[in-house]
Short mmCIF file of C-alpha atoms (C1' of nucleotides) in Angstrom, two decimals:
data_model
loop_
_atom_site.label_atom_id
_atom_site.label_comp_id
_atom_site.label_asym_id
_atom_site.label_seq_id
_atom_site.Cartn_x
_atom_site.Cartn_y
_atom_site.Cartn_z
CA MET A 1 0.02 0.05 0.00
CA THR A 2 2.63 2.41 1.06
CA GLY A 3 3.79 2.91 -2.62
CA THR A 4 6.93 4.65 -3.91
CA GLY A 5 8.86 7.48 -2.41
CA LEU A 6 8.19 10.69 -3.90
CA ARG A 7 4.57 10.41 -4.69
CA GLU A 8 3.89 9.08 -1.22
CA LEU A 9 5.75 11.94 0.28
CA LYS A 10 3.77 14.47 -1.52
CA LYS A 11 0.51 12.95 -0.54
CA GLN A 12 1.70 12.95 3.15
CA ARG A 13 2.37 16.59 2.90
CA THR A 14 -0.88 17.39 1.34
CA ARG A 15 -2.74 15.40 3.85
CA ASP A 16 -0.89 16.90 6.81
CA ALA A 17 -1.33 20.39 5.35
CA LEU A 18 -5.01 19.83 4.97
CA LEU A 19 -5.22 18.63 8.51
CA ARG A 20 -3.29 21.43 10.11
CA ALA A 21 -5.15 24.05 7.95
CA ALA A 22 -8.45 22.62 8.87
CA LEU A 23 -7.92 22.43 12.58
CA GLU A 24 -6.41 26.00 12.60
CA LEU A 25 -9.51 27.29 10.82
CA PHE A 26 -11.91 25.37 12.88
CA THR A 27 -10.47 26.41 16.17
CA THR A 28 -10.23 30.06 15.15
CA GLN A 29 -13.57 30.57 13.29
CA GLY A 30 -15.47 27.58 14.48
CA TYR A 31 -16.26 24.33 12.75
CA GLU A 32 -19.71 25.31 11.18
CA HIS A 33 -18.37 28.62 9.93
CA THR A 34 -15.55 27.14 8.08
CA THR A 35 -16.29 25.68 4.58
CA VAL A 36 -14.47 22.85 3.01
CA ASP A 37 -13.62 25.35 0.09
CA GLU A 38 -11.77 27.60 2.63
CA ILE A 39 -9.74 24.59 3.91
CA ALA A 40 -8.87 23.61 0.37
CA ASP A 41 -8.02 27.13 -0.75
CA ALA A 42 -5.66 27.45 2.19
CA VAL A 43 -3.72 24.53 0.97
CA GLU A 44 -4.22 25.39 -2.67
CA VAL A 45 -5.94 22.15 -3.79
CA SER A 46 -9.28 21.76 -5.23
CA GLN A 47 -12.31 20.91 -2.99
CA ARG A 48 -12.45 17.50 -4.78
CA THR A 49 -9.04 16.74 -3.54
CA PHE A 50 -9.91 17.57 -0.04
CA PHE A 51 -12.69 14.77 -0.26
CA ARG A 52 -10.16 12.41 -1.60
CA TYR A 53 -8.19 12.58 1.41
CA PHE A 54 -11.07 12.83 4.09
CA ALA A 55 -14.36 11.12 3.32
CA ASN A 56 -16.17 14.04 4.97
CA LYS A 57 -15.74 17.29 6.86
CA GLU A 58 -15.96 15.61 10.17
CA GLU A 59 -13.23 13.09 9.49
CA VAL A 60 -10.51 15.58 9.39
CA VAL A 61 -11.48 16.76 12.96
CA PHE A 62 -11.10 13.10 14.33
CA ALA A 63 -8.04 12.14 12.33
CA VAL A 64 -5.77 12.99 15.33
CA GLN A 65 -8.18 11.74 17.82
CA ASP A 66 -7.70 8.35 15.99
CA MET A 67 -4.02 8.51 16.76
CA VAL A 68 -4.59 9.30 20.43
CA GLU A 69 -6.97 6.54 20.68
CA SER A 70 -4.86 3.76 19.27
CA HIS A 71 -2.04 5.14 21.38
CA PHE A 72 -4.26 4.46 24.40
CA VAL A 73 -5.12 0.99 23.29
CA ASP A 74 -1.41 0.21 22.86
CA ALA A 75 -0.89 1.40 26.37
CA LEU A 76 -3.53 -0.81 27.61
CA ARG A 77 -2.25 -3.90 25.70
CA ARG A 78 1.01 -3.24 27.57
CA ARG A 79 -0.44 -3.38 31.19
CA PRO A 80 0.60 -6.30 33.14
CA PRO A 81 -1.99 -9.04 33.26
CA GLU A 82 -2.17 -9.14 37.14
CA GLU A 83 -3.82 -5.61 37.05
CA GLY A 84 -7.53 -5.72 37.37
CA PRO A 85 -9.69 -4.22 34.57
CA PHE A 86 -10.17 -0.77 36.16
CA GLU A 87 -6.69 -0.62 37.28
CA ALA A 88 -5.33 -1.40 33.80
CA MET A 89 -7.58 1.15 32.17
CA ARG A 90 -6.64 3.75 34.54
CA HIS A 91 -3.01 3.19 34.18
CA ALA A 92 -3.38 3.16 30.45
CA VAL A 93 -5.09 6.40 30.34
CA ARG A 94 -2.46 8.02 32.44
CA SER A 95 0.31 6.84 30.54
CA ALA A 96 -1.32 7.68 27.25
CA TRP A 97 -1.79 11.35 28.39
CA ASP A 98 1.86 11.39 29.63
CA THR A 99 3.25 10.48 26.24
CA ILE A 100 0.70 12.03 23.96
CA GLY A 101 3.44 14.10 22.20
CA GLU A 102 5.10 11.03 20.95
CA ALA A 103 2.00 9.98 19.36
CA ILE A 104 0.84 12.95 17.42
CA GLY A 105 3.60 15.53 17.69
CA GLN A 106 4.90 14.65 14.27
CA VAL A 107 1.76 15.60 12.72
CA VAL A 108 0.25 18.40 14.72
CA PRO A 109 1.31 20.44 17.71
CA VAL A 110 -0.22 18.99 21.01
CA GLU A 111 -1.59 22.36 21.86
CA LEU A 112 -3.56 22.51 18.57
CA HIS A 113 -5.03 19.22 19.19
CA MET A 114 -6.11 20.39 22.71
CA ARG A 115 -7.84 23.33 21.27
CA ALA A 116 -9.45 21.01 18.75
CA TYR A 117 -10.73 18.83 21.56
CA GLN A 118 -12.28 21.79 23.28
CA MET A 119 -13.98 22.85 20.04
CA ILE A 120 -15.40 19.28 19.70
CA GLU A 121 -16.80 19.59 23.16
CA SER A 122 -18.52 22.76 22.25
CA THR A 123 -19.98 21.93 18.86
CA PRO A 124 -23.14 19.86 19.03
CA SER A 125 -22.83 18.00 15.76
CA LEU A 126 -19.26 16.96 16.56
CA ILE A 127 -20.27 15.93 20.12
CA ALA A 128 -22.62 13.48 18.47
CA VAL A 129 -20.04 12.08 16.20
CA HIS A 130 -17.50 11.96 19.22
CA LEU A 131 -19.89 9.92 21.30
CA ARG A 132 -20.53 7.39 18.48
CA ARG A 133 -16.85 7.04 18.07
CA SER A 134 -16.34 6.62 21.71
CA ALA A 135 -18.93 3.96 21.70
CA GLU A 136 -17.08 2.08 19.09
CA LEU A 137 -13.89 2.41 21.06
CA ASP A 138 -15.61 1.12 24.18
CA GLU A 139 -16.49 -2.03 22.19
CA GLN A 140 -12.99 -2.66 21.33
CA VAL A 141 -11.73 -2.02 24.71
CA ALA A 142 -14.33 -4.36 26.10
CA ARG A 143 -13.04 -7.05 23.99
CA LEU A 144 -9.48 -6.42 25.12
CA ILE A 145 -10.48 -6.47 28.79
CA ALA A 146 -12.42 -9.69 28.26
CA ASP A 147 -9.37 -11.24 26.74
CA ARG A 148 -7.29 -10.31 29.61
CA GLU A 149 -9.61 -11.69 32.07
CA GLY A 150 -10.23 -14.94 29.98
CA LEU A 151 -13.82 -14.06 29.54
CA ASP A 152 -16.23 -14.22 26.42
CA VAL A 153 -17.62 -10.96 25.67
CA ASP A 154 -20.60 -12.53 24.08
CA THR A 155 -21.61 -14.54 27.02
CA ASP A 156 -20.57 -12.36 29.95
CA PRO A 157 -21.85 -8.89 30.26
CA ARG A 158 -19.53 -7.67 32.81
CA PRO A 159 -16.59 -6.33 30.33
CA ARG A 160 -18.88 -4.26 28.40
CA VAL A 161 -20.74 -3.01 31.44
CA ALA A 162 -17.49 -2.22 33.12
CA VAL A 163 -16.03 -0.51 30.23
CA ALA A 164 -19.07 1.47 29.83
CA ALA A 165 -19.12 2.67 33.23
CA PHE A 166 -15.39 3.57 33.04
CA ALA A 167 -15.88 5.32 29.67
CA ALA A 168 -18.80 7.29 31.04
CA VAL A 169 -16.67 8.92 33.70
CA MET A 170 -14.03 9.69 31.01
CA ARG A 171 -16.73 11.51 29.03
CA VAL A 172 -18.00 13.40 32.02
CA THR A 173 -14.61 14.70 32.64
CA GLY A 174 -13.82 15.48 29.10
CA ARG A 175 -16.95 17.56 29.04
CA LEU A 176 -16.12 19.43 32.19
CA TRP A 177 -12.51 20.01 31.11
CA GLY A 178 -13.87 21.36 27.72
CA GLN A 179 -16.08 23.88 29.50
CA GLY A 180 -13.17 24.99 31.81
CA GLU A 181 -10.48 27.42 31.36
CA ASP A 182 -7.40 25.35 31.67
CA ALA A 183 -6.94 23.63 28.23
CA SER A 184 -3.73 21.80 29.36
CA VAL A 185 -3.01 18.28 29.36
CA GLU A 186 -2.32 18.29 32.98
CA ALA A 187 -5.85 19.79 33.70
CA ILE A 188 -7.68 16.94 31.98
CA ARG A 189 -5.33 14.33 33.59
CA GLU A 190 -5.99 15.38 37.17
CA LEU A 191 -9.76 15.91 36.48
CA THR A 192 -9.84 12.39 35.32
CA GLU A 193 -7.87 11.03 38.11
CA ASP A 194 -10.25 12.74 40.57
CA TYR A 195 -13.48 11.41 39.01
CA LEU A 196 -12.30 8.07 38.71
CA ASP A 197 -11.74 7.97 42.45
CA HIS A 198 -15.43 8.40 42.85
CA LEU A 199 -16.57 5.61 40.48
CA GLU A 200 -17.01 2.92 43.10
CA PRO A 201 -18.38 4.87 45.97
CA ALA A 202 -21.07 6.31 43.63
CA LEU A 203 -22.42 2.87 43.08
CA ALA A 204 -23.27 2.41 46.64
CA THR A 205 -26.93 2.93 47.48
CA ASP A 206 -26.31 4.95 50.70
CA TRP A 207 -25.69 8.44 49.68
CA ARG A 208 -26.81 9.99 52.91
CA SER A 209 -23.80 9.46 54.91
CA PRO A 210 -20.92 11.80 54.66
CA ALA A 211 -19.23 11.83 51.48
CA ALA A 212 -16.20 9.86 50.42
CA ARG A 213 -16.08 6.18 51.12
CA PRO A 214 -19.48 5.80 52.50
CA ALA A 215 -19.96 3.84 55.68
CA ARG A 216 -22.25 0.89 54.94
CA GLY A 217 -24.98 2.09 57.16
CA ARG A 218 -28.64 2.57 57.05
CA THR A 219 -30.70 4.42 54.64
CA ASP A 220 -32.05 6.61 57.22
CA ARG A 221 -32.78 10.26 56.83
CA THR A 222 -32.93 11.55 60.31
CA ARG A 223 -30.56 14.18 59.38
CA PRO A 224 -32.36 17.26 57.92
CA ASP A 225 -30.69 17.92 54.60
CA ALA A 226 -27.79 19.73 56.11
CA ALA A 227 -26.40 22.20 53.83
CA ASP A 228 -23.48 22.14 56.00
CA THR A 229 -22.03 19.26 53.89
CA PRO A 230 -18.28 19.66 54.41
CA GLU A 231 -16.78 20.00 51.01
CA ARG A 232 -14.48 17.28 52.20
CA GLU A 233 -12.57 15.73 49.38
CA ALA A 234 -15.57 15.57 47.21
CA GLY A 235 -15.21 17.45 44.16
CA ALA A 236 -13.97 20.87 44.58
CA HIS A 237 -12.58 21.56 41.26
CA THR A 238 -14.47 23.02 38.34
CA GLU A 239 -16.25 26.41 38.70
CA MET B 1 -48.67 29.83 22.04
CA THR B 2 -51.38 27.31 21.54
CA GLY B 3 -53.29 29.70 19.24
CA THR B 4 -56.94 29.39 18.16
CA GLY B 5 -58.84 26.19 17.32
CA LEU B 6 -58.99 25.49 13.63
CA ARG B 7 -55.58 26.71 12.69
CA GLU B 8 -53.95 24.69 15.46
CA LEU B 9 -55.84 21.67 14.54
CA LYS B 10 -54.70 21.74 11.02
CA LYS B 11 -51.19 22.42 12.06
CA GLN B 12 -51.32 19.34 14.31
CA ARG B 13 -52.64 17.27 11.61
CA THR B 14 -49.96 18.22 9.06
CA ARG B 15 -47.22 17.67 11.82
CA ASP B 16 -48.71 14.36 12.66
CA ALA B 17 -48.96 13.27 8.95
CA LEU B 18 -45.37 14.33 8.31
CA LEU B 19 -44.19 12.32 11.30
CA ARG B 20 -45.90 9.12 10.33
CA ALA B 21 -45.18 9.34 6.56
CA ALA B 22 -41.46 9.97 7.61
CA LEU B 23 -41.20 7.10 9.99
CA GLU B 24 -42.95 4.78 7.59
CA LEU B 25 -40.70 5.67 4.69
CA PHE B 26 -37.60 5.54 6.89
CA THR B 27 -38.40 2.24 8.33
CA THR B 28 -39.05 0.58 4.99
CA GLN B 29 -36.61 2.29 2.60
CA GLY B 30 -33.91 3.37 5.13
CA TYR B 31 -33.23 6.74 6.47
CA GLU B 32 -30.47 7.80 4.11
CA HIS B 33 -32.45 6.57 1.06
CA THR B 34 -35.27 8.59 1.80
CA THR B 35 -35.32 12.34 0.86
CA VAL B 36 -37.19 15.07 2.53
CA ASP B 37 -38.96 15.84 -0.76
CA GLU B 38 -40.41 12.24 -0.67
CA ILE B 39 -41.85 12.90 2.80
CA ALA B 40 -43.22 16.14 1.79
CA ASP B 41 -44.85 14.80 -1.34
CA ALA B 42 -46.37 11.95 0.52
CA VAL B 43 -48.24 14.61 2.71
CA GLU B 44 -48.66 16.86 -0.17
CA VAL B 45 -46.91 19.73 1.39
CA SER B 46 -43.84 21.75 -0.09
CA GLN B 47 -40.35 20.90 1.22
CA ARG B 48 -40.17 24.06 2.70
CA THR B 49 -43.18 23.40 4.88
CA PHE B 50 -41.44 20.16 6.10
CA PHE B 51 -38.64 22.36 7.59
CA ARG B 52 -40.95 24.76 9.16
CA TYR B 53 -42.36 21.79 11.34
CA PHE B 54 -38.89 19.97 11.83
CA ALA B 55 -35.71 21.88 12.04
CA ASN B 56 -34.00 19.12 10.14
CA LYS B 57 -34.32 15.61 8.86
CA GLU B 58 -33.12 14.02 12.06
CA GLU B 59 -35.65 15.93 14.22
CA VAL B 60 -38.45 13.88 12.90
CA VAL B 61 -36.72 10.76 13.84
CA PHE B 62 -36.52 11.79 17.48
CA ALA B 63 -39.75 13.58 17.85
CA VAL B 64 -41.35 10.42 19.33
CA GLN B 65 -38.35 9.64 21.39
CA ASP B 66 -38.80 12.90 22.97
CA MET B 67 -42.11 11.94 24.27
CA VAL B 68 -40.91 8.66 25.49
CA GLU B 69 -38.13 10.43 27.30
CA SER B 70 -40.28 12.69 29.23
CA HIS B 71 -42.56 9.95 29.93
CA PHE B 72 -39.66 8.27 31.68
CA VAL B 73 -38.57 11.53 33.57
CA ASP B 74 -42.29 11.82 34.78
CA ALA B 75 -42.15 8.30 36.10
CA LEU B 76 -38.78 8.98 37.91
CA ARG B 77 -40.24 12.06 39.47
CA ARG B 78 -43.01 10.05 40.91
CA ARG B 79 -40.84 7.50 42.61
CA PRO B 80 -41.06 7.54 46.28
CA PRO B 81 -38.10 9.38 47.96
CA GLU B 82 -37.12 6.40 50.07
CA GLU B 83 -35.82 4.53 47.06
CA GLY B 84 -32.08 4.82 46.39
CA PRO B 85 -30.89 6.38 43.07
CA PHE B 86 -30.52 2.99 41.23
CA GLU B 87 -33.79 1.53 42.51
CA ALA B 88 -35.70 4.62 41.48
CA MET B 89 -34.21 4.62 37.96
CA ARG B 90 -34.71 1.02 37.60
CA HIS B 91 -38.31 1.12 38.56
CA ALA B 92 -38.78 4.20 36.47
CA VAL B 93 -37.57 2.53 33.28
CA ARG B 94 -39.74 -0.37 34.02
CA SER B 95 -42.95 1.52 34.50
CA ALA B 96 -42.22 3.71 31.51
CA TRP B 97 -42.01 0.69 29.36
CA ASP B 98 -45.23 -0.68 30.65
CA THR B 99 -47.20 2.39 29.87
CA ILE B 100 -45.52 3.50 26.70
CA GLY B 101 -48.69 3.14 24.79
CA GLU B 102 -50.25 6.03 26.78
CA ALA B 103 -47.39 8.31 26.06
CA ILE B 104 -47.22 7.99 22.24
CA GLY B 105 -50.07 5.94 21.18
CA GLN B 106 -52.12 8.94 20.12
CA VAL B 107 -49.46 10.06 17.69
CA VAL B 108 -47.77 6.91 16.35
CA PRO B 109 -48.53 3.15 16.78
CA VAL B 110 -46.16 1.72 19.29
CA GLU B 111 -45.09 -0.87 16.79
CA LEU B 112 -44.04 1.79 14.29
CA HIS B 113 -41.93 3.43 16.96
CA MET B 114 -40.19 0.21 17.85
CA ARG B 115 -39.27 -0.24 14.29
CA ALA B 116 -38.07 3.28 14.09
CA TYR B 117 -35.95 2.75 17.30
CA GLN B 118 -34.31 -0.17 15.56
CA MET B 119 -33.60 1.81 12.52
CA ILE B 120 -31.78 4.34 14.62
CA GLU B 121 -29.69 1.60 16.15
CA SER B 122 -28.49 0.64 12.65
CA THR B 123 -27.88 3.87 11.16
CA PRO B 124 -24.60 5.40 12.11
CA SER B 125 -25.45 9.07 11.67
CA LEU B 126 -28.63 8.54 13.78
CA ILE B 127 -26.66 6.59 16.49
CA ALA B 128 -24.47 9.59 16.92
CA VAL B 129 -27.40 12.07 17.33
CA HIS B 130 -29.04 9.47 19.69
CA LEU B 131 -26.05 9.30 21.93
CA ARG B 132 -25.69 13.06 22.01
CA ARG B 133 -29.39 13.20 23.08
CA SER B 134 -28.97 10.53 25.66
CA ALA B 135 -26.03 12.40 27.16
CA GLU B 136 -28.31 15.53 27.57
CA LEU B 137 -30.93 13.37 29.11
CA ASP B 138 -28.39 11.97 31.49
CA GLU B 139 -27.53 15.37 32.54
CA GLN B 140 -31.22 16.16 33.34
CA VAL B 141 -31.60 12.92 35.37
CA ALA B 142 -28.49 13.48 37.27
CA ARG B 143 -30.00 16.64 38.56
CA LEU B 144 -33.12 15.06 39.39
CA ILE B 145 -31.32 12.32 41.27
CA ALA B 146 -29.21 14.98 43.07
CA ASP B 147 -32.33 16.68 44.24
CA ARG B 148 -33.86 13.48 45.57
CA GLU B 149 -30.61 12.82 47.65
CA GLY B 150 -30.27 16.38 48.61
CA LEU B 151 -26.93 16.97 46.96
CA ASP B 152 -25.56 19.62 44.74
CA VAL B 153 -24.74 18.35 41.23
CA ASP B 154 -21.92 20.96 40.93
CA THR B 155 -20.20 19.92 43.98
CA ASP B 156 -20.66 16.26 44.30
CA PRO B 157 -19.79 14.13 41.29
CA ARG B 158 -21.66 11.10 42.51
CA PRO B 159 -24.90 11.91 40.78
CA ARG B 160 -23.49 12.39 37.29
CA VAL B 161 -21.27 9.27 37.74
CA ALA B 162 -24.06 7.07 39.01
CA VAL B 163 -26.38 8.19 36.08
CA ALA B 164 -23.77 7.81 33.66
CA ALA B 165 -23.12 4.16 34.71
CA PHE B 166 -26.77 3.42 34.74
CA ALA B 167 -27.44 4.90 31.24
CA ALA B 168 -24.37 3.20 29.85
CA VAL B 169 -26.09 -0.09 30.69
CA MET B 170 -29.14 1.12 29.10
CA ARG B 171 -27.49 1.85 25.96
CA VAL B 172 -25.62 -1.35 25.77
CA THR B 173 -28.95 -3.18 26.03
CA GLY B 174 -30.63 -0.85 23.63
CA ARG B 175 -27.90 -1.68 21.02
CA LEU B 176 -28.15 -5.54 21.61
CA TRP B 177 -31.89 -5.26 21.28
CA GLY B 178 -31.58 -3.42 17.99
CA GLN B 179 -29.41 -6.06 16.61
CA GLY B 180 -31.69 -8.90 17.77
CA GLU B 181 -34.82 -10.46 16.21
CA ASP B 182 -37.45 -9.66 18.79
CA ALA B 183 -38.40 -6.03 18.29
CA SER B 184 -41.01 -6.19 21.07
CA VAL B 185 -41.25 -3.95 24.13
CA GLU B 186 -41.10 -6.99 26.33
CA ALA B 187 -37.83 -8.16 24.86
CA ILE B 188 -36.04 -4.84 25.54
CA ARG B 189 -37.62 -4.68 28.87
CA GLU B 190 -36.33 -8.13 29.95
CA LEU B 191 -32.90 -7.55 28.48
CA THR B 192 -32.55 -4.36 30.51
CA GLU B 193 -33.52 -5.96 33.81
CA ASP B 194 -31.05 -8.74 33.03
CA TYR B 195 -28.20 -6.30 32.39
CA LEU B 196 -28.97 -4.03 35.38
CA ASP B 197 -28.47 -7.10 37.56
CA HIS B 198 -24.80 -7.13 36.48
CA LEU B 199 -23.98 -3.43 37.11
CA GLU B 200 -22.78 -3.82 40.42
CA PRO B 201 -20.83 -7.10 40.25
CA ALA B 202 -19.10 -5.80 37.22
CA LEU B 203 -17.41 -3.13 39.39
CA ALA B 204 -15.75 -5.50 41.68
CA THR B 205 -12.19 -6.00 40.99
CA ASP B 206 -12.18 -9.72 41.30
CA TRP B 207 -13.71 -11.23 38.18
CA ARG B 208 -11.75 -14.49 38.59
CA SER B 209 -14.28 -16.06 40.97
CA PRO B 210 -17.38 -17.82 39.62
CA ALA B 211 -19.82 -15.74 37.77
CA ALA B 212 -22.19 -13.30 39.02
CA ARG B 213 -25.17 -13.21 41.13
CA PRO B 214 -27.88 -15.72 40.88
CA ALA B 215 -31.45 -14.52 40.74
CA ARG B 216 -32.89 -11.94 43.01
CA GLY B 217 -36.46 -12.00 43.84
CA ARG B 218 -37.81 -10.84 40.48
CA THR B 219 -40.90 -13.04 40.88
CA ASP B 220 -43.64 -10.54 40.05
CA ARG B 221 -42.75 -10.06 36.53
CA THR B 222 -46.25 -10.76 35.39
CA ARG B 223 -47.70 -7.79 36.86
CA PRO B 224 -48.20 -5.17 34.07
CA ASP B 225 -48.72 -2.13 36.09
CA ALA B 226 -46.16 -2.03 38.95
CA ALA B 227 -45.80 1.63 38.52
CA ASP B 228 -46.26 2.72 42.08
CA THR B 229 -45.45 -0.38 43.67
CA PRO B 230 -42.53 0.26 46.28
CA GLU B 231 -41.22 -3.23 46.19
CA ARG B 232 -39.42 -3.37 49.37
CA GLU B 233 -36.85 -5.92 48.61
CA ALA B 234 -34.26 -4.18 46.83
CA GLY B 235 -31.68 -5.90 48.86
CA ALA B 236 -29.73 -6.49 45.58
CA HIS B 237 -28.19 -3.11 45.85
CA THR B 238 -26.81 -3.21 49.18
CA GLU B 239 -23.18 -4.06 49.08
"C1'" DA C 1 -70.83 40.40 6.86
"C1'" DG C 2 -66.84 42.98 5.52
"C1'" DA C 3 -62.25 44.97 6.36
"C1'" DC C 4 -57.70 44.19 8.43
"C1'" DA C 5 -54.30 41.92 10.94
"C1'" DT C 6 -52.04 37.25 11.37
"C1'" DT C 7 -49.98 33.38 10.25
"C1'" DA C 8 -49.37 29.23 7.39
"C1'" DT C 9 -47.84 27.98 2.94
"C1'" DG C 10 -45.56 27.90 -1.70
"C1'" DT C 11 -42.10 29.32 -4.91
"C1'" DC C 12 -37.55 30.77 -5.82
"C1'" DA C 13 -32.90 31.68 -5.55
"C1'" DG C 14 -28.83 30.27 -3.27
"C1'" DC C 15 -25.32 27.98 -0.03
"C1'" DC C 16 -22.82 24.03 1.45
"C1'" DA C 17 -21.51 19.28 1.86
"C1'" DC C 18 -20.76 15.57 -1.09
"C1'" DT C 19 -20.31 12.41 -5.51
"C1'" DG C 20 -19.66 10.53 -10.28
"C1'" DA C 21 -17.39 11.15 -14.70
"C1'" DC C 22 -14.11 12.69 -17.51
"C1'" DA C 23 -9.78 14.86 -18.85
"C1'" DG C 24 -5.31 16.55 -17.87
"C1'" DT C 25 -0.96 16.21 -15.31
"C1'" DT C 26 2.80 14.10 -12.90
"C1'" DG C 27 5.69 10.58 -10.90
"C1'" DA C 28 7.21 5.41 -11.37
"C1'" DC C 29 9.82 2.30 -14.09
"C1'" DA C 30 11.47 -0.42 -17.72
"C1'" DT D 1 12.24 8.36 -23.25
"C1'" DG D 2 7.96 6.56 -23.45
"C1'" DT D 3 4.24 4.17 -21.30
"C1'" DC D 4 1.28 3.16 -17.49
"C1'" DA D 5 -0.69 4.08 -13.12
"C1'" DA D 6 -1.90 7.34 -9.79
"C1'" DC D 7 -2.99 11.89 -8.35
"C1'" DT D 8 -5.61 16.18 -9.36
"C1'" DG D 9 -8.78 19.61 -11.40
"C1'" DT D 10 -13.16 20.79 -13.55
"C1'" DC D 11 -18.01 20.35 -14.31
"C1'" DA D 12 -22.40 18.91 -13.46
"C1'" DG D 13 -25.58 17.34 -10.37
"C1'" DT D 14 -28.05 15.67 -5.84
"C1'" DG D 15 -29.81 16.63 -1.31
"C1'" DG D 16 -30.18 19.09 3.10
"C1'" DC D 17 -31.30 23.53 4.60
"C1'" DT D 18 -32.17 28.83 4.73
"C1'" DG D 19 -33.80 33.77 3.55
"C1'" DA D 20 -36.96 36.55 1.07
"C1'" DC D 21 -41.17 37.58 -0.93
"C1'" DA D 22 -45.75 36.69 -2.50
"C1'" DT D 23 -50.06 34.44 -1.76
"C1'" DA D 24 -53.72 32.14 0.51
"C1'" DA D 25 -56.17 30.91 4.49
"C1'" DT D 26 -57.62 32.01 9.16
"C1'" DG D 27 -58.71 34.90 13.10
"C1'" DT D 28 -60.61 39.28 15.07
"C1'" DC D 29 -62.89 43.43 15.42
"C1'" DT D 30 -66.89 46.32 14.34
#
DNA sequence: AGACATTATGTCAGCCACTGACAGTTGACA
DNA sequence: TGTCAACTGTCAGTGGCTGACATAATGTCT
């Protein structure tokens, strides 16, 4: 597939140029206010050529995302088998963020990609596509996890369910991060860690006891909805 | 807003006609192979008129879904406050399915809506929109749950996280149901119950021990209208 | 009932995403 | 260097969607 030298090089260049131009335009003018013609003009190719590199306008937005995702999947594959599912996913996420530059730096500056990510989170039509893609990734990850644990994904619902729950947390944080000020990698990394800490406790039924690791007690509401809830280690971040 | 009689009646009729015609065409020919012109022609109005009733081609697909969702939200609002979050959501889902006819029957036959739902699940662009809409619903539900529990959704991450996990399960089942043969309401109802039973076990780290949890007392499945029955045996959620 | 204000609808022109077909150009390779 | 294959541009056309304007239907007031 990777044909001969010069031709291939030019193609690569055109593709990268289109990609960068598109992201630059999208992040400055907004996705919907940027036409494909503009992008093509910026790189001095015809609109038709744009569509030969990218199946549609959305695809160019998620091209980099693709790289990041397979970077994450690779990291997950490398986790030692002793780690439990959550542990493994969590470490994989962390390690993926830590080395994101290696994955995409050649094609696009990390900072531009971060801006692009924020743009996705604030553009309804892109959010939709983003969510569908995430769902597809979930499926892939579920199979991976099932393999690790020696389970059959078609028989045992637990891998899918666990991944779905994990991914849901990731999406919540992604959204919050997108709305926040700090567009840095560190910001989203920390937010993620924070929220993951809350996954299990949130699934307990008894939310009436003090925050944090809930004491497995009663479901008894003698306490008048005290607004004096100490902001303990709950979630004092955004806002 | 709800202006005078005759005008309003005609509008209602046109809207319903467009809705039914659209769903009928979509479910038989497929979404992408149906043009807006076809729909408009079927009802003998201009294309422009179609777009005055529905902002875009997608909206007509989800118009009924809208009704179903608020039906569910209503059911959730009616759950007794003693029920825990999961318990309440679970019962609300069940009761919503049980009475879906009351919610949409006036506008569209339930069977057509079920076919439409399957079509959504098998049309990529619609899946995307569906997921975005679900995410929005999640947010609404999270606030509702937070209210029930006397929590602040901006301070405490647990409502959002819990709802996200719950909703994730719902989506997995929705997808599986869409791929399956049985398009009946009962089928998706049972599938949902089944999967929800696995939510918590899936979050335990140790998956190497035997499989899940044997039956909990779901003995009263035959009862059709269990809407406001506070089944006090939700021991399945303690843990 | 007649006159006037509202509002729904149709028509038309036009933008933009996207595609198939055909022709011209350029790199690969003997 | 000439031939072939692959890349690109141009053109025409479809489908979703919108603004502007004219027309027709309905509601309201006297």
